[in-house]
Tab-separated table of C-alpha atoms (C1' of nucleotides) in Angstrom:
chain	number	residue	atom	x	y	z
A	682	MET	CA	24.351	-15.101	14.413
A	683	ALA	CA	24.393	-18.715	15.419
A	684	ASP	CA	24.007	-21.460	12.975
A	685	ARG	CA	21.960	-20.717	9.935
A	686	PRO	CA	18.632	-22.448	9.985
A	687	TYR	CA	19.027	-22.951	6.221
A	688	PRO	CA	22.519	-24.258	5.635
A	689	HIS	CA	21.907	-24.602	1.978
A	690	GLY	CA	19.432	-25.707	-0.656
A	691	ASN	CA	16.491	-23.687	0.961
A	692	LEU	CA	17.762	-20.117	0.194
A	693	ARG	CA	14.327	-19.303	-1.517
A	694	ALA	CA	12.326	-20.545	1.473
A	695	ALA	CA	14.770	-18.626	3.879
A	696	LEU	CA	14.532	-15.463	2.014
A	697	LEU	CA	10.753	-15.591	1.997
A	698	GLU	CA	10.558	-16.310	5.756
A	699	GLN	CA	12.932	-13.601	6.704
A	700	ALA	CA	11.265	-11.008	4.367
A	701	GLU	CA	7.736	-11.777	5.924
A	702	ARG	CA	9.371	-11.053	9.347
A	703	THR	CA	11.131	-7.850	8.325
A	704	LEU	CA	7.885	-6.703	6.686
A	705	ARG	CA	5.965	-7.292	9.820
A	706	GLU	CA	8.505	-5.778	12.215
A	707	GLN	CA	9.854	-2.900	10.139
A	708	GLY	CA	7.668	-2.398	7.075
A	709	LEU	CA	7.977	-2.419	3.357
A	710	ASP	CA	10.502	0.372	3.122
A	711	GLN	CA	13.023	-1.514	5.190
A	712	LEU	CA	12.862	-4.636	3.052
A	713	SER	CA	16.003	-4.743	0.964
A	714	LEU	CA	17.244	-7.715	-0.946
A	715	ARG	CA	20.820	-6.926	-0.013
A	716	GLU	CA	19.842	-7.036	3.731
A	717	LEU	CA	17.929	-10.289	3.259
A	718	ALA	CA	21.096	-11.841	1.594
A	719	ARG	CA	23.195	-10.562	4.394
A	720	GLN	CA	20.855	-12.176	7.055
A	721	ALA	CA	20.842	-15.477	5.046
A	722	GLY	CA	24.707	-15.398	4.797
A	723	VAL	CA	24.840	-15.316	1.165
A	724	SER	CA	26.217	-12.691	-1.426
A	725	HIS	CA	23.932	-9.812	-2.463
A	726	GLY	CA	23.648	-11.378	-6.017
A	727	ALA	CA	22.427	-14.781	-4.853
A	728	PRO	CA	18.756	-13.898	-4.331
A	729	ARG	CA	18.823	-13.416	-8.144
A	730	ARG	CA	18.677	-17.208	-8.797
A	731	HIS	CA	15.306	-17.451	-6.962
A	732	PHE	CA	13.757	-14.047	-7.610
A	733	ALA	CA	14.119	-12.068	-10.746
A	734	ASP	CA	14.028	-8.840	-8.933
A	735	ARG	CA	12.592	-7.052	-5.909
A	736	GLN	CA	8.999	-7.187	-7.255
A	737	ALA	CA	9.178	-10.865	-7.854
A	738	LEU	CA	9.891	-11.459	-4.100
A	739	LEU	CA	6.988	-9.049	-3.216
A	740	ASP	CA	4.682	-10.911	-5.552
A	741	ALA	CA	5.703	-14.183	-3.987
A	742	LEU	CA	5.166	-12.792	-0.463
A	743	ALA	CA	1.738	-11.628	-1.545
A	744	GLU	CA	0.806	-14.932	-2.825
A	745	ALA	CA	1.912	-16.801	0.374
A	746	GLY	CA	0.073	-14.046	2.208
A	747	PHE	CA	-3.244	-14.987	0.580
A	748	ALA	CA	-2.646	-18.709	1.306
A	749	ARG	CA	-2.102	-18.062	4.903
A	750	LEU	CA	-4.984	-15.745	5.162
A	751	GLY	CA	-7.113	-18.467	3.590
A	752	ALA	CA	-5.738	-21.189	5.986
A	753	GLU	CA	-6.429	-18.819	9.105
A	754	LEU	CA	-10.017	-18.047	8.044
A	755	ARG	CA	-10.744	-21.645	7.547
A	756	GLU	CA	-9.226	-22.525	11.039
A	757	ALA	CA	-11.477	-19.810	12.405
A	758	VAL	CA	-14.576	-21.109	10.851
A	759	ASP	CA	-13.674	-24.737	11.869
A	760	ALA	CA	-13.053	-23.617	15.457
A	761	ALA	CA	-16.254	-21.694	15.789
A	762	GLY	CA	-19.382	-23.521	17.028
A	763	SER	CA	-22.315	-24.432	15.070
A	764	ASP	CA	-24.092	-21.162	15.476
A	765	TYR	CA	-23.961	-19.550	12.113
A	766	GLU	CA	-23.783	-15.842	13.256
A	767	ALA	CA	-20.929	-16.929	15.528
A	768	ARG	CA	-19.096	-18.479	12.569
A	769	LEU	CA	-19.391	-15.325	10.463
A	770	ARG	CA	-18.178	-13.261	13.380
A	771	ALA	CA	-15.202	-15.653	13.771
A	772	THR	CA	-14.252	-15.332	10.150
A	773	ALA	CA	-14.397	-11.668	10.198
A	774	ALA	CA	-12.528	-11.318	13.484
A	775	ALA	CA	-9.796	-13.721	11.973
A	776	TYR	CA	-9.573	-11.434	8.986
A	777	VAL	CA	-9.183	-8.367	11.160
A	778	ARG	CA	-6.576	-10.224	13.277
A	779	PHE	CA	-4.532	-10.936	10.208
A	780	ALA	CA	-4.717	-7.304	9.119
A	781	VAL	CA	-3.484	-5.982	12.411
A	782	HIS	CA	-0.818	-8.428	12.798
A	783	ASP	CA	0.516	-8.149	9.155
A	784	ALA	CA	-0.664	-4.854	8.074
A	785	ALA	CA	2.252	-4.358	5.728
A	786	LEU	CA	1.760	-7.730	4.091
A	787	LEU	CA	-1.969	-7.138	3.606
A	788	GLU	CA	-1.158	-3.919	1.995
A	789	LEU	CA	1.360	-5.894	-0.432
A	790	MET	CA	-1.497	-8.428	-1.078
A	791	PHE	CA	-3.814	-5.727	-2.137
A	792	ALA	CA	-1.233	-3.586	-3.911
A	793	GLY	CA	-2.195	-3.082	-7.564
A	794	LYS	CA	1.298	-3.501	-8.902
A	795	HIS	CA	1.790	-7.130	-9.476
A	796	ARG	CA	3.399	-8.944	-12.404
A	797	GLU	CA	1.394	-10.487	-15.112
A	798	GLN	CA	3.502	-13.571	-14.649
A	799	GLN	CA	2.748	-14.138	-10.873
A	800	CYS	CA	-0.685	-12.561	-11.209
A	801	GLY	CA	-2.138	-15.878	-12.033
A	802	ALA	CA	-0.698	-17.636	-8.988
A	803	LEU	CA	-1.574	-14.582	-6.998
A	804	HIS	CA	-5.121	-14.642	-8.152
A	805	ASP	CA	-5.463	-18.310	-7.449
A	806	ALA	CA	-4.280	-17.872	-3.907
A	807	ALA	CA	-6.737	-15.124	-3.367
A	808	ASP	CA	-9.479	-17.265	-4.842
A	809	ARG	CA	-8.645	-20.069	-2.483
A	810	ALA	CA	-8.921	-17.479	0.456
A	811	PHE	CA	-12.246	-16.336	-0.932
A	812	ALA	CA	-13.490	-19.907	-1.291
A	813	VAL	CA	-13.565	-19.931	2.464
A	814	ILE	CA	-16.156	-17.139	2.479
A	815	LEU	CA	-17.937	-18.680	-0.511
A	816	ASP	CA	-18.427	-21.790	1.335
A	817	LEU	CA	-19.766	-19.921	4.238
A	818	ILE	CA	-22.344	-18.126	2.197
A	819	GLU	CA	-23.539	-21.281	0.467
A	820	GLN	CA	-23.846	-22.949	4.010
A	821	GLY	CA	-25.806	-20.060	5.252
A	822	GLN	CA	-28.191	-20.241	2.239
A	823	ALA	CA	-28.623	-23.828	2.482
A	824	GLY	CA	-29.526	-23.630	6.120
A	825	GLY	CA	-31.936	-20.796	5.561
A	826	MET	CA	-29.777	-18.275	7.615
A	827	LEU	CA	-28.996	-16.241	4.413
A	828	GLU	CA	-31.394	-15.125	1.729
A	829	ARG	CA	-31.010	-16.793	-1.621
A	830	GLY	CA	-28.869	-14.895	-4.435
A	831	ASP	CA	-25.774	-15.515	-6.251
A	832	PRO	CA	-23.210	-16.794	-3.644
A	833	GLU	CA	-20.255	-15.059	-5.401
A	834	ARG	CA	-21.859	-11.630	-5.332
A	835	VAL	CA	-22.924	-12.030	-1.738
A	836	GLY	CA	-19.589	-13.420	-0.854
A	837	LEU	CA	-17.739	-10.527	-2.596
A	838	LEU	CA	-19.768	-8.090	-0.578
A	839	LEU	CA	-18.764	-9.795	2.657
A	840	PHE	CA	-15.151	-9.925	1.623
A	841	ALA	CA	-15.143	-6.288	0.616
A	842	THR	CA	-16.636	-5.362	3.919
A	843	MET	CA	-14.043	-7.255	5.934
A	844	GLN	CA	-11.286	-5.868	3.931
A	845	GLY	CA	-12.730	-2.401	4.232
A	846	ILE	CA	-12.740	-2.611	8.089
A	847	ALA	CA	-9.240	-3.977	8.055
A	848	ALA	CA	-8.128	-0.966	5.998
A	849	LEU	CA	-9.585	1.570	8.346
A	850	VAL	CA	-8.042	-0.225	11.236
A	851	SER	CA	-4.588	-0.536	9.674
A	852	ALA	CA	-4.632	3.115	8.578
A	853	GLY	CA	-5.489	4.071	12.053
A	854	LEU	CA	-8.646	5.876	11.102
A	855	VAL	CA	-10.647	3.919	13.579
A	856	ASP	CA	-9.680	3.341	17.150
A	857	THR	CA	-8.828	-0.266	17.998
A	858	ASP	CA	-11.333	-0.370	20.596
A	859	LEU	CA	-14.122	0.314	18.109
A	860	VAL	CA	-13.151	-2.546	15.962
A	861	ASP	CA	-15.116	-5.426	17.721
A	862	GLY	CA	-18.233	-3.123	17.523
A	863	LEU	CA	-17.733	-2.486	13.900
A	864	VAL	CA	-17.331	-6.170	13.121
A	865	ALA	CA	-20.427	-6.913	15.016
A	866	ASP	CA	-22.396	-4.261	13.164
A	867	ALA	CA	-21.112	-5.410	9.841
A	868	ILE	CA	-22.160	-9.089	10.398
A	869	GLY	CA	-25.441	-8.061	11.952
A	870	GLN	CA	-26.273	-5.791	9.029
A	871	PHE	CA	-25.208	-8.546	6.769
A	872	LEU	CA	-27.451	-11.120	8.345
A	873	HIS	CA	-30.524	-9.051	9.411
A	874	GLY	CA	-30.299	-5.805	7.386
A	875	PRO	CA	-30.425	-2.181	8.593
A	876	ARG	CA	-32.607	-2.882	11.543
A	877	ALA	CA	-29.692	-4.743	13.220
A	878	LEU	CA	-28.085	-1.346	13.810
A	879	ALA	CA	-31.024	0.485	15.341
B	716	MET	CA	10.636	21.648	-21.055
B	717	ALA	CA	9.093	25.071	-21.760
B	718	ASP	CA	8.871	27.677	-19.121
B	719	ARG	CA	8.302	26.389	-15.607
B	720	PRO	CA	4.865	26.947	-14.410
B	721	TYR	CA	6.386	27.738	-10.978
B	722	PRO	CA	9.122	30.243	-11.532
B	723	HIS	CA	9.664	30.423	-7.820
B	724	GLY	CA	8.218	30.747	-4.557
B	725	ASN	CA	5.688	27.907	-5.127
B	726	LEU	CA	8.262	24.940	-5.065
B	727	ARG	CA	6.156	23.161	-2.375
B	728	ALA	CA	3.002	23.288	-4.480
B	729	ALA	CA	4.969	22.326	-7.576
B	730	LEU	CA	6.470	19.403	-5.900
B	731	LEU	CA	3.032	18.148	-4.595
B	732	GLU	CA	1.290	18.569	-7.995
B	733	GLN	CA	4.136	16.772	-9.932
B	734	ALA	CA	4.357	14.084	-7.282
B	735	GLU	CA	0.533	13.392	-7.516
B	736	ARG	CA	0.788	12.989	-11.340
B	737	THR	CA	3.910	10.867	-11.108
B	738	LEU	CA	2.128	8.689	-8.482
B	739	ARG	CA	-0.792	8.382	-10.723
B	740	GLU	CA	1.095	7.582	-13.986
B	741	GLN	CA	4.028	5.555	-12.731
B	742	GLY	CA	3.418	4.485	-9.252
B	743	LEU	CA	4.957	4.964	-5.772
B	744	ASP	CA	8.109	3.103	-6.843
B	745	GLN	CA	9.060	5.578	-9.371
B	746	LEU	CA	8.524	8.540	-7.044
B	747	SER	CA	11.827	10.083	-6.185
B	748	LEU	CA	12.699	13.314	-4.502
B	749	ARG	CA	15.589	13.778	-6.856
B	750	GLU	CA	13.494	13.404	-9.906
B	751	LEU	CA	10.890	15.786	-8.710
B	752	ALA	CA	13.620	18.320	-7.998
B	753	ARG	CA	14.862	17.747	-11.574
B	754	GLN	CA	11.427	18.285	-12.954
B	755	ALA	CA	10.893	21.427	-10.935
B	756	GLY	CA	14.315	22.792	-12.266
B	757	VAL	CA	15.809	22.997	-8.732
B	758	SER	CA	18.770	21.077	-7.140
B	759	HIS	CA	18.222	17.878	-5.351
B	760	GLY	CA	18.712	19.364	-1.929
B	761	ALA	CA	15.980	22.056	-2.412
B	762	PRO	CA	12.917	19.958	-1.498
B	763	ARG	CA	14.232	19.566	1.971
B	764	ARG	CA	13.231	23.224	2.771
B	765	HIS	CA	9.735	22.063	2.316
B	766	PHE	CA	9.542	18.482	3.141
B	767	ALA	CA	11.878	17.061	5.879
B	768	ASP	CA	12.059	13.853	3.984
B	769	ARG	CA	10.391	11.489	1.400
B	770	GLN	CA	7.846	10.330	4.101
B	771	ALA	CA	6.845	13.937	4.915
B	772	LEU	CA	5.992	14.347	1.081
B	773	LEU	CA	4.021	11.132	1.165
B	774	ASP	CA	2.103	12.298	4.293
B	775	ALA	CA	1.206	15.431	2.599
B	776	LEU	CA	0.139	13.713	-0.626
B	777	ALA	CA	-2.158	11.546	1.476
B	778	GLU	CA	-3.656	14.509	3.397
B	779	ALA	CA	-4.326	16.222	-0.013
B	780	GLY	CA	-5.782	13.068	-1.115
B	781	PHE	CA	-8.401	12.938	1.489
B	782	ALA	CA	-9.072	16.569	0.944
B	783	ARG	CA	-9.794	15.776	-2.675
B	784	LEU	CA	-11.708	12.580	-1.888
B	785	GLY	CA	-13.992	14.523	0.337
B	786	ALA	CA	-14.608	17.328	-2.284
B	787	GLU	CA	-15.453	14.716	-4.981
B	788	LEU	CA	-17.794	12.713	-2.835
B	789	ARG	CA	-19.561	16.177	-1.843
B	790	GLU	CA	-19.804	17.071	-5.534
B	791	ALA	CA	-21.345	13.453	-6.250
B	792	VAL	CA	-23.944	14.020	-3.571
B	793	ASP	CA	-24.819	17.469	-4.616
B	794	ALA	CA	-25.048	16.470	-8.450
B	795	ALA	CA	-27.304	13.463	-7.665
B	796	GLY	CA	-31.233	14.004	-7.559
B	797	SER	CA	-33.200	13.958	-4.408
B	798	ASP	CA	-33.852	10.238	-4.474
B	799	TYR	CA	-32.018	8.860	-1.526
B	800	GLU	CA	-30.782	5.566	-2.979
B	801	ALA	CA	-29.563	7.443	-5.888
B	802	ARG	CA	-27.527	9.705	-3.762
B	803	LEU	CA	-25.975	6.803	-1.852
B	804	ARG	CA	-25.247	5.093	-5.138
B	805	ALA	CA	-23.579	8.350	-6.551
B	806	THR	CA	-21.425	8.678	-3.663
B	807	ALA	CA	-20.127	5.093	-3.694
B	808	ALA	CA	-19.584	5.424	-7.529
B	809	ALA	CA	-17.482	8.581	-6.936
B	810	TYR	CA	-15.431	6.595	-4.388
B	811	VAL	CA	-14.759	3.849	-6.766
B	812	ARG	CA	-14.029	6.314	-9.399
B	813	PHE	CA	-11.387	7.954	-7.207
B	814	ALA	CA	-9.936	4.430	-6.275
B	815	VAL	CA	-9.601	3.589	-10.058
B	816	HIS	CA	-8.139	6.866	-11.123
B	817	ASP	CA	-5.786	7.364	-8.284
B	818	ALA	CA	-5.173	3.773	-6.997
B	819	ALA	CA	-1.567	4.402	-5.836
B	820	LEU	CA	-2.753	7.554	-4.035
B	821	LEU	CA	-5.528	5.706	-2.239
B	822	GLU	CA	-3.003	3.179	-1.362
B	823	LEU	CA	-0.946	5.887	0.268
B	824	MET	CA	-3.904	7.421	1.897
B	825	PHE	CA	-4.504	4.054	3.784
B	826	ALA	CA	-0.980	3.253	4.370
B	827	GLY	CA	-0.238	2.417	7.967
B	828	LYS	CA	3.243	4.284	7.815
B	829	HIS	CA	2.219	7.877	8.782
B	830	ARG	CA	4.153	10.406	10.926
B	831	GLU	CA	2.788	11.413	14.378
B	832	GLN	CA	3.267	14.887	13.256
B	833	GLN	CA	1.440	14.982	10.141
B	834	CYS	CA	-0.959	12.242	11.471
B	835	GLY	CA	-3.148	14.965	12.890
B	836	ALA	CA	-3.624	16.861	9.701
B	837	LEU	CA	-4.193	13.559	7.873
B	838	HIS	CA	-6.756	12.381	10.431
B	839	ASP	CA	-8.510	15.729	10.069
B	840	ALA	CA	-8.613	15.507	6.283
B	841	ALA	CA	-9.861	11.869	6.488
B	842	ASP	CA	-12.626	13.042	8.967
B	843	ARG	CA	-13.821	15.889	6.519
B	844	ALA	CA	-14.252	13.092	3.957
B	845	PHE	CA	-15.977	10.909	6.285
B	846	ALA	CA	-18.293	13.989	7.218
B	847	VAL	CA	-19.638	13.719	3.843
B	848	ILE	CA	-20.913	10.200	4.495
B	849	LEU	CA	-21.929	11.072	8.000
B	850	ASP	CA	-24.115	13.895	6.571
B	851	LEU	CA	-25.730	11.424	4.229
B	852	ILE	CA	-26.530	8.980	6.993
B	853	GLU	CA	-28.157	11.523	9.150
B	854	GLN	CA	-30.120	12.790	6.216
B	855	GLY	CA	-31.333	9.365	5.484
B	856	GLN	CA	-32.346	8.688	9.110
B	857	ALA	CA	-34.144	12.106	9.468
B	858	GLY	CA	-36.173	11.240	6.292
B	859	GLY	CA	-36.960	7.798	7.383
B	860	MET	CA	-35.059	6.110	4.626
B	861	LEU	CA	-32.602	4.547	7.062
B	862	GLU	CA	-33.148	3.005	10.554
B	863	ARG	CA	-31.989	5.092	13.601
B	864	GLY	CA	-28.889	4.175	15.147
B	865	ASP	CA	-25.531	5.808	16.048
B	866	PRO	CA	-24.848	7.725	12.644
B	867	GLU	CA	-20.976	7.252	13.206
B	868	ARG	CA	-21.242	3.529	13.506
B	869	VAL	CA	-23.538	3.243	10.422
B	870	GLY	CA	-21.314	5.671	8.465
B	871	LEU	CA	-18.243	3.786	9.170
B	872	LEU	CA	-19.811	0.657	7.954
B	873	LEU	CA	-20.640	2.195	4.670
B	874	PHE	CA	-17.227	3.961	4.521
B	875	ALA	CA	-15.507	0.337	5.078
B	876	THR	CA	-17.708	-1.238	2.439
B	877	MET	CA	-16.774	1.416	-0.225
B	878	GLN	CA	-13.125	1.165	0.613
B	879	GLY	CA	-13.284	-2.587	0.536
B	880	ILE	CA	-14.971	-2.593	-2.828
B	881	ALA	CA	-12.312	0.018	-3.981
B	882	ALA	CA	-9.345	-2.271	-2.791
B	883	LEU	CA	-10.886	-5.309	-4.393
B	884	VAL	CA	-10.967	-3.357	-7.727
B	885	SER	CA	-7.497	-1.679	-7.295
B	886	ALA	CA	-5.980	-5.054	-6.614
B	887	GLY	CA	-7.640	-6.521	-9.859
B	888	LEU	CA	-9.248	-9.333	-7.676
B	889	VAL	CA	-12.572	-8.334	-9.247
B	890	ASP	CA	-13.237	-7.632	-12.798
B	891	THR	CA	-14.078	-3.905	-13.675
B	892	ASP	CA	-17.402	-4.878	-15.278
B	893	LEU	CA	-18.614	-6.498	-11.968
B	894	VAL	CA	-17.919	-3.170	-10.014
B	895	ASP	CA	-21.204	-1.548	-10.874
B	896	GLY	CA	-23.108	-4.535	-9.658
B	897	LEU	CA	-21.163	-4.831	-6.572
B	898	VAL	CA	-21.790	-1.224	-5.793
B	899	ALA	CA	-25.512	-1.681	-6.462
B	900	ASP	CA	-25.497	-4.813	-4.165
B	901	ALA	CA	-23.796	-2.847	-1.398
B	902	ILE	CA	-26.022	0.074	-1.468
B	903	GLY	CA	-29.163	-2.201	-1.712
B	904	GLN	CA	-28.001	-4.415	1.151
B	905	PHE	CA	-27.151	-1.438	3.135
B	906	LEU	CA	-30.725	0.107	2.737
B	907	HIS	CA	-32.997	-2.922	2.492
B	908	GLY	CA	-30.960	-5.622	3.960
B	909	PRO	CA	-30.164	-9.118	2.740
B	910	ARG	CA	-33.399	-9.561	0.790
B	911	ALA	CA	-32.137	-7.016	-1.587
B	912	LEU	CA	-29.818	-9.614	-2.960
B	913	ALA	CA	-32.074	-12.274	-3.503
C	1408	DA	C1'	14.669	32.549	4.237
C	1409	DC	C1'	15.825	29.704	0.468
C	1410	DC	C1'	18.771	27.275	-2.524
C	1411	DT	C1'	23.397	24.813	-4.294
C	1412	DG	C1'	26.493	21.129	-4.655
C	1413	DA	C1'	29.836	17.796	-2.802
C	1414	DA	C1'	29.748	13.834	0.128
C	1415	DC	C1'	28.223	9.463	2.271
C	1416	DA	C1'	26.014	5.283	2.711
C	1417	DC	C1'	22.737	2.370	0.757
C	1418	DC	C1'	20.299	0.024	-2.800
C	1419	DG	C1'	18.737	-2.873	-7.212
C	1420	DT	C1'	20.536	-4.804	-11.151
C	1421	DT	C1'	23.885	-6.736	-14.317
C	1422	DC	C1'	27.444	-9.865	-15.569
C	1423	DA	C1'	31.945	-12.431	-16.076
C	1424	DA	C1'	33.967	-15.651	-13.453
C	1425	DG	C1'	34.048	-19.399	-10.383
C	1426	DT	C1'	32.574	-24.180	-8.190
D	57	DA	C1'	22.850	-25.478	-11.262
D	58	DC	C1'	23.990	-22.180	-8.019
D	59	DC	C1'	26.836	-18.642	-5.921
D	60	DT	C1'	30.578	-14.753	-5.751
D	61	DG	C1'	32.153	-10.100	-6.227
D	62	DA	C1'	33.072	-6.056	-8.757
D	63	DA	C1'	30.780	-2.609	-11.374
D	64	DC	C1'	27.205	0.933	-12.597
D	65	DA	C1'	23.549	3.996	-12.069
D	66	DC	C1'	20.520	5.727	-8.962
D	67	DC	C1'	18.606	7.162	-4.545
D	68	DG	C1'	17.713	9.704	0.384
D	69	DT	C1'	20.044	12.450	3.689
D	70	DT	C1'	23.332	15.558	5.336
D	71	DC	C1'	25.784	19.862	5.592
D	72	DA	C1'	28.808	23.734	4.711
D	73	DA	C1'	28.461	27.431	1.769
D	74	DG	C1'	26.431	30.706	-0.927
D	75	DT	C1'	22.628	34.616	-2.090
DNA sequence: ACCTGAACACCGTTCAAGT
DNA sequence: ACCTGAACACCGTTCAAGT
């Protein structure tokens, strides 16, 4: 209740930031435009100037989520050593970390219900996150660590596997202490095929 | 507006059935207890006798969703021929079909927010769906089509991959005409390793 | 045992009015 | 250009009362 970090002119950013925090700490159900306005110290009609309706805010959150996911994946790759399997593993681990830390946000990012309008921006943000994986695939193929093949197809498969593991974890269908093993299995299978699991 | 198919005594089943339809046709946002009560021809307080609150209804929907998913996977396996790769492919195709037909329901099934109470029943239903995949893995290992290895770990990986593909499709991040290829890639990679993608 | 109906607090959205 | 504040329709939840 001290000074507002956004005295003015930044209402849109303030709403998004607080919304992301609420989403993380209390879930989508508790995310209300009126409460966000209250926390920002403006009237309940004010957010309308920046977001046409609640869904527009959710779309913007999802877009920002993909941007941040892409950045975190990129960081993980860059921080990993030169060993290719370690780079893959670090990427997958970063993905799962994001999924655990921002489960509700990830749900929102993959929620089917998105506006046609924002859908373009959302799709672009998702593509930029996917580009990290794509780069990794091309790098692996160039270095001979991965078989040749359409990088997009191979990358989509890796992307899907990571998202699937994230979903199982977020849903609580797999115990958290099994996650690391599952990620390792996924990367091993991806690189070396079924015999990696034997 | 004709006769109610549930004159009485089946309110719980009627609510669940209508809720699943609304979820499919209009999405989670449009699912309201009051509207369900209206469609069932009862007062808005009546559902409370069968579901403590809205979340309890959603939990029940998710549980029923896993039960149906399991049944549809089982049917797909049984309807497929004896060729093992075809059986795997049919299972994955059935999963994606479910995801496309009931995207909002699948979202609900994997939504983190589930009650402790219902969580047991939900987990059991999910386990029964997973059992179909587990059987398939054990069958593949016994027949020599799959490498040996903890069937649970191998099965989880396949489960995650299917869920990941489903998520990408539901989110609209991959065009529907690429789905079949992606499923084929996933199964090929799962059975034969990376060289299947070259 | 199951349902009704009034009540309460809250929400998203709209819009005329202010600065 | 941006925000206010009253208004409207709708919702989830509670609870005393009915049968």
